[in-house]
Structure formats: C-alpha cells, structure tokens
Short mmCIF file of C-alpha atoms and ligand atoms in Angstrom, two decimals:
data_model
loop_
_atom_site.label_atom_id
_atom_site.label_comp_id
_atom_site.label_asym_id
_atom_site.label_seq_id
_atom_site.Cartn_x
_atom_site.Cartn_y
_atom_site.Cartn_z
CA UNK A 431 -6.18 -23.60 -19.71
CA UNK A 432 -9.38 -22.22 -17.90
CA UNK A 433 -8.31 -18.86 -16.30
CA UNK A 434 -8.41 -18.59 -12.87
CA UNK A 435 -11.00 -15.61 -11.27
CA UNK A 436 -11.81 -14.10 -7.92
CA UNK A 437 -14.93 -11.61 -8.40
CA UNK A 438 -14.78 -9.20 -5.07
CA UNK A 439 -18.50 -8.09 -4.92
CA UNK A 440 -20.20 -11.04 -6.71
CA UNK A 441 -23.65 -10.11 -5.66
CA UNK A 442 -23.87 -6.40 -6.61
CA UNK A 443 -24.80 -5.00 -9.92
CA UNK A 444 -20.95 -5.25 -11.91
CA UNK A 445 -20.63 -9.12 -9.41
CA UNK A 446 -23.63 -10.34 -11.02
CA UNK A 447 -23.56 -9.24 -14.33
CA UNK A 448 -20.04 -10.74 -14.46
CA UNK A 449 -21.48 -13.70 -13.39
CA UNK A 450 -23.84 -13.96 -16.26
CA UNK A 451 -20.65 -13.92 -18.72
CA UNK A 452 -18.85 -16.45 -16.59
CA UNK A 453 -21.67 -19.04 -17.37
CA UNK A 454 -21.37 -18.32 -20.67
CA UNK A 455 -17.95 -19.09 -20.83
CA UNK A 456 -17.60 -21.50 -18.27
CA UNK A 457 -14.93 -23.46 -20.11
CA UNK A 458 -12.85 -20.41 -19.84
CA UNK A 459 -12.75 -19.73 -16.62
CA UNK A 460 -12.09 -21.58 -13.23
CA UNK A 461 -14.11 -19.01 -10.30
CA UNK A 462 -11.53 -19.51 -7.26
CA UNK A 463 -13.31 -16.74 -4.63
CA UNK A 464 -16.71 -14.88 -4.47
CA UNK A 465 -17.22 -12.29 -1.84
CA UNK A 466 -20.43 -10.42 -0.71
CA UNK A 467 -21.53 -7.77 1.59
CA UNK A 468 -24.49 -8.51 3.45
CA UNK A 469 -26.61 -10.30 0.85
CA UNK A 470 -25.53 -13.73 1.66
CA UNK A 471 -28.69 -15.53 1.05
CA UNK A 472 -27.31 -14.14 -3.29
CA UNK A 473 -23.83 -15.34 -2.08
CA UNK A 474 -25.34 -18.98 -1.01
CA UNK A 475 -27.10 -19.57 -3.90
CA UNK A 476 -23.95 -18.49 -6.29
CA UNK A 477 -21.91 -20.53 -4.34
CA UNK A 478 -23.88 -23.54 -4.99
CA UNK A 479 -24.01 -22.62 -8.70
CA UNK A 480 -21.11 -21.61 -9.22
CA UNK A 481 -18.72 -23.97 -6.82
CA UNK A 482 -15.63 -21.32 -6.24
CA UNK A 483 -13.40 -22.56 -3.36
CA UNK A 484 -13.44 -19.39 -1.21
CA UNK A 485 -16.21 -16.92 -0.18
CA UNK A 486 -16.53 -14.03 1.93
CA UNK A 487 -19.47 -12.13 3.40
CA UNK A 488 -19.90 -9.89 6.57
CA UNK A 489 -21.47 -12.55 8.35
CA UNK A 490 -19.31 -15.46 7.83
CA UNK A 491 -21.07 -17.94 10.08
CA UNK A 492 -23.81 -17.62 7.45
CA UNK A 493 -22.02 -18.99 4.21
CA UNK A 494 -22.54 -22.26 3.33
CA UNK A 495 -20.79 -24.31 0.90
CA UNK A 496 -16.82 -22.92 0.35
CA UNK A 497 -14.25 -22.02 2.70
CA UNK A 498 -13.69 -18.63 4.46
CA UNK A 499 -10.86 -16.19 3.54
CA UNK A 500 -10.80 -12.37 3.94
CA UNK A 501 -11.30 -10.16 1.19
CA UNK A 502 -7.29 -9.77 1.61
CA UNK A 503 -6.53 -13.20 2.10
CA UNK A 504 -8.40 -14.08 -1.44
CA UNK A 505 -5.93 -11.24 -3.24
CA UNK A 506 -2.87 -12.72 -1.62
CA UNK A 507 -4.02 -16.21 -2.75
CA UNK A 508 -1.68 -16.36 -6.05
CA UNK A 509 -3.75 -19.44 -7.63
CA UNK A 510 -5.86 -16.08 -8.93
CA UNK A 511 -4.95 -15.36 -12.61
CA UNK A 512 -7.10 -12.40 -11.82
CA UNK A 513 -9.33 -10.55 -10.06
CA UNK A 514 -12.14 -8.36 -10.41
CA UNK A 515 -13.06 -6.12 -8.17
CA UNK A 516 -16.64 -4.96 -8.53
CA UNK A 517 -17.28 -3.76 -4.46
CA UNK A 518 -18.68 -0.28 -4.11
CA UNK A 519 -16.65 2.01 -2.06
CA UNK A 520 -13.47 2.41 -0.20
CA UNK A 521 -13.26 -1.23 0.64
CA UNK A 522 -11.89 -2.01 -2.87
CA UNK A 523 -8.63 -0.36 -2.59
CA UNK A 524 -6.40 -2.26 0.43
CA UNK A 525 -7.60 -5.64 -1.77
CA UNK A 526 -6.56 -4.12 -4.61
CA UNK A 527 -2.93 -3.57 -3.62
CA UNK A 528 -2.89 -6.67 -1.57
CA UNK A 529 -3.57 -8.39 -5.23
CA UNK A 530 -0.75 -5.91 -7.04
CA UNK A 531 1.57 -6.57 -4.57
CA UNK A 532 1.00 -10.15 -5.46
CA UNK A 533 1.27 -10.01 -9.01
CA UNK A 534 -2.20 -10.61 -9.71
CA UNK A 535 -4.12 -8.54 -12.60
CA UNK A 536 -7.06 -6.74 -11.82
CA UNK A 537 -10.07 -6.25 -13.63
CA UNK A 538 -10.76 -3.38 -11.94
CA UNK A 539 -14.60 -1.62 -11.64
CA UNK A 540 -14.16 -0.16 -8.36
CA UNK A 541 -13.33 3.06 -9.46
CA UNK A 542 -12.85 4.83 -5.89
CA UNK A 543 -9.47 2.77 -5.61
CA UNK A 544 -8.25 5.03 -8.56
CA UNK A 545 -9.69 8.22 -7.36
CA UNK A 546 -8.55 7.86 -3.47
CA UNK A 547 -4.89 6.05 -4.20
CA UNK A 548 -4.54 6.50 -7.96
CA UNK A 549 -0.82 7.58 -7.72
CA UNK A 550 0.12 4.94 -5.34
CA UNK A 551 -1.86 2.10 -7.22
CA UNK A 552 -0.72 2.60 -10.44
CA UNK A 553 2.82 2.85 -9.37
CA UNK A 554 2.58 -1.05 -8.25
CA UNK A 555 1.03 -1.91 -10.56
CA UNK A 556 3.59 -0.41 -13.13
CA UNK A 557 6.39 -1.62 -10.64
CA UNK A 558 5.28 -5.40 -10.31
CA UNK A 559 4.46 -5.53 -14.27
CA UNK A 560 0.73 -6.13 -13.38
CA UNK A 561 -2.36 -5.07 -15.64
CA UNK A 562 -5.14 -3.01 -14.38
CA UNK A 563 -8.24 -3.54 -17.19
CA UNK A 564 -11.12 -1.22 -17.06
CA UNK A 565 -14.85 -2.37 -16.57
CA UNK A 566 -15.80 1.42 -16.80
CA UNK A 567 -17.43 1.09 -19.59
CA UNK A 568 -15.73 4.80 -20.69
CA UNK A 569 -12.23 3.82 -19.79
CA UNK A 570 -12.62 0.33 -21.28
CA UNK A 571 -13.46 1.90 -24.20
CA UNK A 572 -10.33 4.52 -24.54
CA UNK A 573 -8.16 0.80 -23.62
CA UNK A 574 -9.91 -1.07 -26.26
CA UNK A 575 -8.90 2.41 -28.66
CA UNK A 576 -5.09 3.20 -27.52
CA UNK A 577 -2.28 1.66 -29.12
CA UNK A 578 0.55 4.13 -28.34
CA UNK A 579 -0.36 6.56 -25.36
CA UNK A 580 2.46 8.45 -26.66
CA UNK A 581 0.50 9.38 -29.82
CA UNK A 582 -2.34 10.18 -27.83
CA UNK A 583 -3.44 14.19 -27.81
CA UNK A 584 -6.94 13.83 -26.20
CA UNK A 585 -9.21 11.55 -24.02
CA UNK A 586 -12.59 12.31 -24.68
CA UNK A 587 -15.00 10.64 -22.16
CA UNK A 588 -19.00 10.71 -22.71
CA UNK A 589 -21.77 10.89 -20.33
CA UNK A 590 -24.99 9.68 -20.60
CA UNK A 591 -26.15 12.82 -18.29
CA UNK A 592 -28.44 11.16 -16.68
CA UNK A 593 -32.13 11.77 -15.54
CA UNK A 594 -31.72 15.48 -15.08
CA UNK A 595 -30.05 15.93 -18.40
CA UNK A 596 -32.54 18.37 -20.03
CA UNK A 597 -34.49 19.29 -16.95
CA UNK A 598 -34.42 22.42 -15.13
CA UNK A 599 -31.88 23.60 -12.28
CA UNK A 600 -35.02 24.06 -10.28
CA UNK A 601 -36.30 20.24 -11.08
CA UNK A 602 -33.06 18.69 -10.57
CA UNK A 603 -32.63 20.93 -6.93
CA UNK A 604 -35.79 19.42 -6.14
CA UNK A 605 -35.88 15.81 -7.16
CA UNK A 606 -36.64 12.94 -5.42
CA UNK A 607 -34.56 9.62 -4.12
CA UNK A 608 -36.74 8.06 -7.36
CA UNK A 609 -36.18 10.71 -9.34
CA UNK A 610 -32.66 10.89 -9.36
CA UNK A 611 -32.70 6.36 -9.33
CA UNK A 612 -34.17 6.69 -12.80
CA UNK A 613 -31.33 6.37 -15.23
CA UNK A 614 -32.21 6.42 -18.28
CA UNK A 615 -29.63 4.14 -19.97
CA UNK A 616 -28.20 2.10 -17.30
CA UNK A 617 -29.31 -0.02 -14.34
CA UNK A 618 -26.32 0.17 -11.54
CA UNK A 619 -25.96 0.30 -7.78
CA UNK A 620 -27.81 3.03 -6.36
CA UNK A 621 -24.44 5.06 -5.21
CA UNK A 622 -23.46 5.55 -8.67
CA UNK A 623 -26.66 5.88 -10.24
CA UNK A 624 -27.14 9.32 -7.72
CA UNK A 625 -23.57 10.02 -9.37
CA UNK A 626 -24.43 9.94 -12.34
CA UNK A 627 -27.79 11.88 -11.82
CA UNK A 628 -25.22 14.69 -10.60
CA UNK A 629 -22.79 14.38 -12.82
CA UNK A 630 -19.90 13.55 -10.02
CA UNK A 631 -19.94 9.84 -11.62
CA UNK A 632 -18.11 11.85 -14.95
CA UNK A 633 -16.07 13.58 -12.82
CA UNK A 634 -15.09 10.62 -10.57
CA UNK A 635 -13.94 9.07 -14.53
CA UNK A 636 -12.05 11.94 -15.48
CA UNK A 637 -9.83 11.28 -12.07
CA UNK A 638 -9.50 7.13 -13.07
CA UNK A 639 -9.09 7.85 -16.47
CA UNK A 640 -5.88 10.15 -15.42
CA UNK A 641 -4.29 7.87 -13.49
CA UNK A 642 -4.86 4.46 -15.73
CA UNK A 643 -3.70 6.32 -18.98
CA UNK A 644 -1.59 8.83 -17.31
CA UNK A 645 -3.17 11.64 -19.05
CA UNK A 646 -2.86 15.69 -18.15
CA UNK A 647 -6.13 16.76 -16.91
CA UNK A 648 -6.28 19.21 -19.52
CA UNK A 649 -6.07 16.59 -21.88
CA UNK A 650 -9.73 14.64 -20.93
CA UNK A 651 -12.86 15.97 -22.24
CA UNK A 652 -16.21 15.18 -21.22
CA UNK A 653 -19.02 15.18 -23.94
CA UNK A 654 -22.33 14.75 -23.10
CA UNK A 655 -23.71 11.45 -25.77
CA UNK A 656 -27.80 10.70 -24.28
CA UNK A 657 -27.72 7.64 -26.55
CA UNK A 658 -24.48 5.99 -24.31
CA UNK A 659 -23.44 4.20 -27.98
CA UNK A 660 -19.96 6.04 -28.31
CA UNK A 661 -18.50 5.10 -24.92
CA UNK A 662 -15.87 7.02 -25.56
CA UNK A 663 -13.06 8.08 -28.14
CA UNK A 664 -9.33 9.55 -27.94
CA UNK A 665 -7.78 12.07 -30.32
CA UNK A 666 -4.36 11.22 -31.92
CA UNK A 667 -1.85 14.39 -32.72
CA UNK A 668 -2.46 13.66 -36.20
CA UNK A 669 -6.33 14.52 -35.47
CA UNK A 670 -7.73 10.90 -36.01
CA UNK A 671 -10.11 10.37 -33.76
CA UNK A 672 -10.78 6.21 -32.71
CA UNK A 673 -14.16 5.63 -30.99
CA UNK A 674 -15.27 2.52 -29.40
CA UNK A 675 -19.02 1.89 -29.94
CA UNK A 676 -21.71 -0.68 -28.68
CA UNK A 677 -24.94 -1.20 -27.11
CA UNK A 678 -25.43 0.29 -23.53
CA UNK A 679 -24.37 -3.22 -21.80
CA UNK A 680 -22.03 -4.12 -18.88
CA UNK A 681 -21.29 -7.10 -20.18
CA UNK A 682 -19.42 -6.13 -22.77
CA UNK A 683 -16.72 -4.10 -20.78
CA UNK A 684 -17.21 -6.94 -18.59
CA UNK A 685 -16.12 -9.45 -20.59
CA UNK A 686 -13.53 -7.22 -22.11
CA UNK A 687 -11.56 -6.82 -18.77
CA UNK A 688 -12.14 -10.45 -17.90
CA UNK A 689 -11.08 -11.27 -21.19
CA UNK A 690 -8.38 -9.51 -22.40
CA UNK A 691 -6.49 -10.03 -24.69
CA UNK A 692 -8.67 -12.80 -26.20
CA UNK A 693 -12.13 -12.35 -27.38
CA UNK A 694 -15.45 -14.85 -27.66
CA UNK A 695 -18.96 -14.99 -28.07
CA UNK A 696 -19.68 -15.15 -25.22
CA UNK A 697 -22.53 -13.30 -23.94
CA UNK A 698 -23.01 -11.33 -27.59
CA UNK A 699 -26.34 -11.76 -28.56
CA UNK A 700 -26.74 -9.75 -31.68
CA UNK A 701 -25.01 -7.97 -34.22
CA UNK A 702 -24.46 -4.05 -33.56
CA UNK A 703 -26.80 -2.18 -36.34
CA UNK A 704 -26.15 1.19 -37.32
CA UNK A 705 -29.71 1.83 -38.78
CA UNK A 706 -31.09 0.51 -36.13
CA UNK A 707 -29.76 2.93 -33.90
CA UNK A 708 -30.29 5.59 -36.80
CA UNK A 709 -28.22 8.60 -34.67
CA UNK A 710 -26.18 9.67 -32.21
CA UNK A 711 -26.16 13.61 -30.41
CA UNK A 712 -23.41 15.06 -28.94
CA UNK A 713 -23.55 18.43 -26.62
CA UNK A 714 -21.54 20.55 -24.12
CA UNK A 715 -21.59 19.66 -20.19
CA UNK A 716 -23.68 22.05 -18.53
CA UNK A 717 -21.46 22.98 -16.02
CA UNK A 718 -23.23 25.17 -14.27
CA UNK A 719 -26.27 22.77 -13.44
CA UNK A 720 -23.67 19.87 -13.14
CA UNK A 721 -21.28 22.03 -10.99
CA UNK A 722 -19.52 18.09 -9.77
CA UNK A 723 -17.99 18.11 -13.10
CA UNK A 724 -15.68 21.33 -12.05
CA UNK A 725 -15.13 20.63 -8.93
CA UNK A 726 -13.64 17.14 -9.88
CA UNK A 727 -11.30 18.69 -11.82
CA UNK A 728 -10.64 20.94 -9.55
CA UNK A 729 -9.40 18.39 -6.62
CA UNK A 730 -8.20 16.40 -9.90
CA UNK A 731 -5.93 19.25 -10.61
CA UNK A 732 -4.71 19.91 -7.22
CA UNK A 733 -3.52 16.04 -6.78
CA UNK A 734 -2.83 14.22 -3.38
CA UNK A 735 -5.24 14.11 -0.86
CA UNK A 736 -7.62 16.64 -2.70
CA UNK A 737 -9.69 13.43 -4.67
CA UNK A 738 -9.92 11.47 -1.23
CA UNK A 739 -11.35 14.71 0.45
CA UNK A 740 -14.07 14.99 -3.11
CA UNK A 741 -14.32 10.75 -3.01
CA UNK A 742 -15.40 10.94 0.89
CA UNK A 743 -17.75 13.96 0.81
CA UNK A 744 -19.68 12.71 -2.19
CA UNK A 745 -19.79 9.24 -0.56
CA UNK A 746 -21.06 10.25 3.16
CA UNK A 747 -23.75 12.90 0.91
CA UNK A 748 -24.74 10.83 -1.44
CA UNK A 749 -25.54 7.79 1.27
CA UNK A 750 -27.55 11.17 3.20
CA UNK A 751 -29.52 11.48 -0.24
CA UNK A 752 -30.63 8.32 -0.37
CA UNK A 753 -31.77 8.35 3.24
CA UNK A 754 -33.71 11.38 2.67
CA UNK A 755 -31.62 13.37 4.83
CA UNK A 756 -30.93 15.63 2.27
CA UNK A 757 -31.44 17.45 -1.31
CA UNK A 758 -29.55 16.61 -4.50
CA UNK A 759 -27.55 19.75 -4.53
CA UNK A 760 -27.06 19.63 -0.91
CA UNK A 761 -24.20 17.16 -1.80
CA UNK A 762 -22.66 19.81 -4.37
CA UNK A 763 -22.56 22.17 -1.38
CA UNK A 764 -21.34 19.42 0.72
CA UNK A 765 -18.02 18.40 -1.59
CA UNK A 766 -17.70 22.45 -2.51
CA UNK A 767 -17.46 23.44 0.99
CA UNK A 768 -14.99 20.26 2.28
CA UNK A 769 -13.14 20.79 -0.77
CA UNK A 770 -12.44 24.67 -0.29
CA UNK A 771 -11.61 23.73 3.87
CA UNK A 772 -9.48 21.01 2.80
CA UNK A 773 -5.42 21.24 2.93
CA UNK A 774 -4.43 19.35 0.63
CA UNK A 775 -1.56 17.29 1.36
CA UNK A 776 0.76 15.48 -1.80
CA UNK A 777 1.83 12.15 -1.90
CA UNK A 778 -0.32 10.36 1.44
CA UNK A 779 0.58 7.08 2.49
CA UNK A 780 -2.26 4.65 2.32
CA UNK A 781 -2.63 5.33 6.23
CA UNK A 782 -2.98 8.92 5.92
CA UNK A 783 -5.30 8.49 3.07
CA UNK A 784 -7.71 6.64 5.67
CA UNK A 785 -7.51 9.18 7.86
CA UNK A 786 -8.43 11.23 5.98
CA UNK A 787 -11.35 9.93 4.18
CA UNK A 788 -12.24 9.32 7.81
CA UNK A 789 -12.07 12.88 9.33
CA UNK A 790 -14.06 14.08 5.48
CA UNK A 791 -16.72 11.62 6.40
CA UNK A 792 -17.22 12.97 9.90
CA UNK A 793 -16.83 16.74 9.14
CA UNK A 794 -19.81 16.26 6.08
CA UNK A 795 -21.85 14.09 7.97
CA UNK A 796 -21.42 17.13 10.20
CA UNK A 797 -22.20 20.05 8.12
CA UNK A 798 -25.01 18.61 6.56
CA UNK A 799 -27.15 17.87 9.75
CA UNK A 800 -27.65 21.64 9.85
CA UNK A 801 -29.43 21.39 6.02
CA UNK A 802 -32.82 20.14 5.85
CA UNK A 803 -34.75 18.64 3.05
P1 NDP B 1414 -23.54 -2.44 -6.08
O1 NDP B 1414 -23.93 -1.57 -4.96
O2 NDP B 1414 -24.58 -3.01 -6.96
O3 NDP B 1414 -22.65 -3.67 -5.54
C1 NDP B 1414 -21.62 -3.49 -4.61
C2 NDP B 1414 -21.01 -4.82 -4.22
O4 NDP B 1414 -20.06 -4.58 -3.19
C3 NDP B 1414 -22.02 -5.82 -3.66
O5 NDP B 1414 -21.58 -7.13 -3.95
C4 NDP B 1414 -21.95 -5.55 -2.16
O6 NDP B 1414 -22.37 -6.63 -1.37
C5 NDP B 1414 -20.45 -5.33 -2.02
N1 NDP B 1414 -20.13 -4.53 -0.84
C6 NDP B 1414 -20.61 -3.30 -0.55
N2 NDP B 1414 -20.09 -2.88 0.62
C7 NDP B 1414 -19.29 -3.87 1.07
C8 NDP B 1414 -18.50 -4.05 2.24
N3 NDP B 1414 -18.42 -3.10 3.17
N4 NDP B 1414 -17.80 -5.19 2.36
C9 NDP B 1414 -17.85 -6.14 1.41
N5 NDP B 1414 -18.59 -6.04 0.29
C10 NDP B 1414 -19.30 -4.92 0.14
O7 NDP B 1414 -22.48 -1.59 -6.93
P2 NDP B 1414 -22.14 -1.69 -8.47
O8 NDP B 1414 -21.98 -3.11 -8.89
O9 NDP B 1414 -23.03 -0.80 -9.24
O10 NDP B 1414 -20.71 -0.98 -8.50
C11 NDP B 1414 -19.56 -1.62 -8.01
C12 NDP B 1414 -18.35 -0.75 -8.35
O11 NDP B 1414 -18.24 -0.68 -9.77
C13 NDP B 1414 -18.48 0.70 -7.86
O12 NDP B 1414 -17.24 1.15 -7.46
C14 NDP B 1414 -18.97 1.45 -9.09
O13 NDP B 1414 -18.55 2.79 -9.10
C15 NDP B 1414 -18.28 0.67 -10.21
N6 NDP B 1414 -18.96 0.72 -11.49
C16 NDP B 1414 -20.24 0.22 -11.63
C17 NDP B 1414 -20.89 0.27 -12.85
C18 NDP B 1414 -22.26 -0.32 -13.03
O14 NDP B 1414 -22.75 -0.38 -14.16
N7 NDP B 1414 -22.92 -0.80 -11.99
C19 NDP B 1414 -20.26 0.88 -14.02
C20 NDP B 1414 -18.92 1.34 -13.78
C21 NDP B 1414 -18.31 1.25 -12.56
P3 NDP B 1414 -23.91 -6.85 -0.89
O15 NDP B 1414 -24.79 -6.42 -2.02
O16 NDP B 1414 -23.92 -8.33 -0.63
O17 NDP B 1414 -24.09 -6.04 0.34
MG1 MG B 1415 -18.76 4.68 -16.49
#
C-alpha cells in the first residue's frame, strides 16, 4: 500500500529535495498536501507534477490545480500516514502538534519546533504513540545508531564548521552575506546556512537532539568532522561507539525519515567507498570563536522558555545579517545579551511561548538598530 505524505514546505531546500526521492519512489508513496510560502509559481508547477489533492501558499488565489486547506487543516486531515515538515521557522510547530494530536507521524526537519516546544512536543507525541523521525542529518544518524537509549552513555554530534572553520576571529567578525552563504559541504536555506557559518546551527542540534532522545545535556558532544562523512555516532556504557556514515546528501536522511522502517533504492546512486574518501579529521569546537555553541547550552541547560528566547534572537539577527543590517558577531551579541535579560520561565504553554518569541523578536530587532555594520 503506497504511503500516504503531506510535505509542509515543498518548495524550499529539505521540500524539494524530498521531492526528488518521492519520484523515485513514486510507487511508494501517495503525496496528499504540498504547501509553499511565497514561491507559488515552484508550488504550481509541483502541483501539476506531482498531482497531491491539497496545497497551500500565502497567496491562495494564486494556486492552481488542488484544493485549498491551511497548513493546520492538512495536519488534521488523518488520510496523512505522515508528514514532513520541512518549513523554516516558527511556523512549523502549531502544524506539528495539530498532526500529533492527530496521530499522524512526523518526519520532522523543522528543527525550531524542537528547540521552542521540545518538552511539550515530545510529550504528545510520546502520549498519542506517534513517531517523530529526524531529517537532521545528525539526529537521523544517532536514530539510525540507537537500539536501547537506555544503554546509551553519549551522543556525539559533528559539525561540518562551516566557512569560517579555520579562518581567523578577525575574518569571520568581518565577513560578508556571501561569505558566510558559502558552505562548504552543504547547500541549504540561507537561515541555516548563516547558522551554521556561526556555529548556532550545532547548538540549535544539541537542543533537538535532547529532547528527541531525551538525553542530559552533559551527555551530547559536539565534534568538529570538515569532511561531514560521520554524521554522527553515540557511545554505549560498554564504550562501543556506533557511527552512521555516508556521503554529504539530504536525501539520504530524507528518505530515511520518509522511509522508516523500510529501506529502497531509491535515490542511491552509488556505492559508499572508503578509499575514495581516503580520511576523515576530527577536532575540538573552538568555542571561543564559535561562542553560539555555549550559549546554546547554556539556555539548553536552563530549560523552559530560555531556547525560545536563544531560537527568536538568532532568528530576528540572523534575518538582520542577511539584510546587511548587521555583522556576523553582532548576532552573538544579540542572543548573549537577550539571553542574560531573559527570565526564564519553566514549563510555557504554547501561548506563552508565542509571546514570548514575540516580545524576543521586538526587543533584538531593537537593540540591534543601535549597531552598525
Ligand atoms: P528553505 O528556506 O529552503 O525552505 C523553507 C520552506 O518553508 C519553503 O518551502 C518556504 O516557502 C516555506 N516557508 C517559509 N516561511 C513560510 C511561511 N511563513 N509560511 C509558509 N511556508 C513558509 O529552508 P530549508 O529547506 O533549508 O530548511 C527547512 C527546515 O529544515 C528548517 O527548519 C531547517 O533548520 C531544517 N533543516 C534543513 C536542512 C537543509 O539541508 N536544508 C538540514 C537540516 C534541517 P517559499 O520558499 O515558497 O517561500
Ligand atoms: Mg544538521
């Protein structure tokens, strides 16, 4: 029986990727909703190929070819076997309950749902019996390694670490928009690909990866691994370490989520080699150039409200980066000084959690008119 998919985001770098393995499994899979943002002329022409039933876009009166339903109408619609959810942003999390509360398993990319409502979402999740697969490549990896979570001693996440990697503190305070777009491994949206110039992408992991394995923060390490081939690796008590290992591709993680627990072809196109790859580095974080690392952690640590607060700063500095507005390290300064302003408050509701990325978003967009590039 084809399984039934939803893909939240369908034109965006995870939506279209995920795409691309859909069409090579098309007899596996049934596509019952596609939703953009404001690409819609993308959305059109994946609606014609692709011939799901419902579709979404901000400007509705411009989709052609499949019936409208909200974002939250598509994850209450319980023909979905699944549903991945591949927006950027806050907008992923209400969906992403709507479709728990429903019983629907997520594939789940958006990784701000974790880091703003983590406690909340994974206590549905647990409570309705519904899976939550990584497409983070890292945390896909750690699922694809864990058999008993119990056994499990140490998460040990790898980062690419980016563009600025081996480049000075000076270079990296000074880089440009390009500078900081050229990853070196992987092509992704441009809000993450500033993350990960920063660092704040690992540290934005080590929050999911606590919540979907339930794992002490003390307990995740982050190595840095420039080749991206070791995606990542836990340690058992017995000191066995399992990595999982393949070529720097989304689609693998992609398919893996969409997937699970069967496995195909599908969009493999050849065999991993080795030799071919010839060796893989390992090294320390740099935590003093890459300061997001610690203060993820750090709001990590302190729980509640403290990720929404780090989630929302980043967000409203990062989006400033990219208009210019500001330098890379201005949004260090920007998350540092909401973060250490910031009361943190245990357990919010969903509601409060709103607010409060809304007041964040004001108070940096505020602070950081008074910096200039
Ligand atoms: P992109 O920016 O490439 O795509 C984002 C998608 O979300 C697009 O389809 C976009 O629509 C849609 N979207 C954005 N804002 C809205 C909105 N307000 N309402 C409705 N739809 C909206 O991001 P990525 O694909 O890179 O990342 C998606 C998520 O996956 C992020 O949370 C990211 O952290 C995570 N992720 C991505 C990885 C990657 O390799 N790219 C790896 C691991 C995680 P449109 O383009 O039509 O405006
Ligand atoms: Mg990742």
């Amino acid at each position: 029986m084809k399984r039934k998919i939803s893909i939240l985001g369908s034109t965006g770098s995870i939506g279209r990727q995920a795409l691309e393995v859909i069409e090579k499994l098309d007899d596996k899979f049934e596509i019952i909703a596609l939703t953009a943002g404001s690409n819609t002329d993308l959305l059109n022409k994946q609606i014609e190929k692709f011939k799901p039933k419902y579709a979404y876009a901000n400007d509705i009166n411009a989709i052609r070819g499949a019936k409208i339903l909200s974002l939250e109408e598509i994850c209450s619609n319980k023909e979905n076997d699944i549903i991945l959810v591949a927006v950027s942003g806050k907008i992923g999390l209400k969906p992403t309950l709507t479709a728990i509360n429903n019983g629907i398993d997520i594939a789940l990319a958006n990784k701000e749902t974790l880091v703003m409502a983590g406690d909340i979402v994974m206590h549905a999740a647990r409570t309705k019996g519904v899976k939550i697969i990584p497409v983070d490549s890292e945390h896909c990896a750690i699922h694809q390694c864990i058999k008993d979570i119990s056994q499990v001693d140490n998460l040990i996440i790898t980062a690419s670490g980016g563009p600025f990697l081996h480049k000075t503190t000076d270079e990296m305070k000074n880089a440009t928009v390009e500078q900081a777009l050229a990853h070196p491994r992987w092509n992704m949206g441009k809000k993450i690909t500033v993350d990960s110039a920063t660092l704040m992408n690992k540290g934005l992991e080590v929050i999911e990866a606590h919540h979907l394995f339930n794992m002490d923060y003390d307990k995740i390490k982050v190595v840095v691994h420039p080749q991206s081939i070791v995606h990542s690796a836990i340690e058992y008590a017995d000191g066995s370490v399992i990595a999982q290992l393949g070529l720097p591709s989304m689609h693998i993680p992609i398919q893996y989520a969409i997937t699970y627990p069967e496995r195909y072809h599908g969009i493999k196109s050849k065999s991993f080699s080795f030799s071919e790859i010839a060796r893989l580095d390992f090294e320390e974080p740099d935590r003093e150039k890459f300061k997001a690392l610690s203060l993820a952690y750090d709001a990590g640590k302190k729980g509640g409200s403290a990720t929404v607060c780090l989630n929302a700063a980043n967000e409203e500095a990062v989006f400033e980066f990219l208009n210019g507005q500001i330098k890379l390290f201005d949004i260090i300064y920007a998350v540092e000084k909401m973060l250490s302003t910031h009361t943190t408050i245990q357990n919010p509701s969903i509601d409060e959690i709103f607010e409060i990325d809304n007041e964040i978003r004001l108070k940096t967009r505020e602070i950081l008119k008074y910096t200039s590039v």
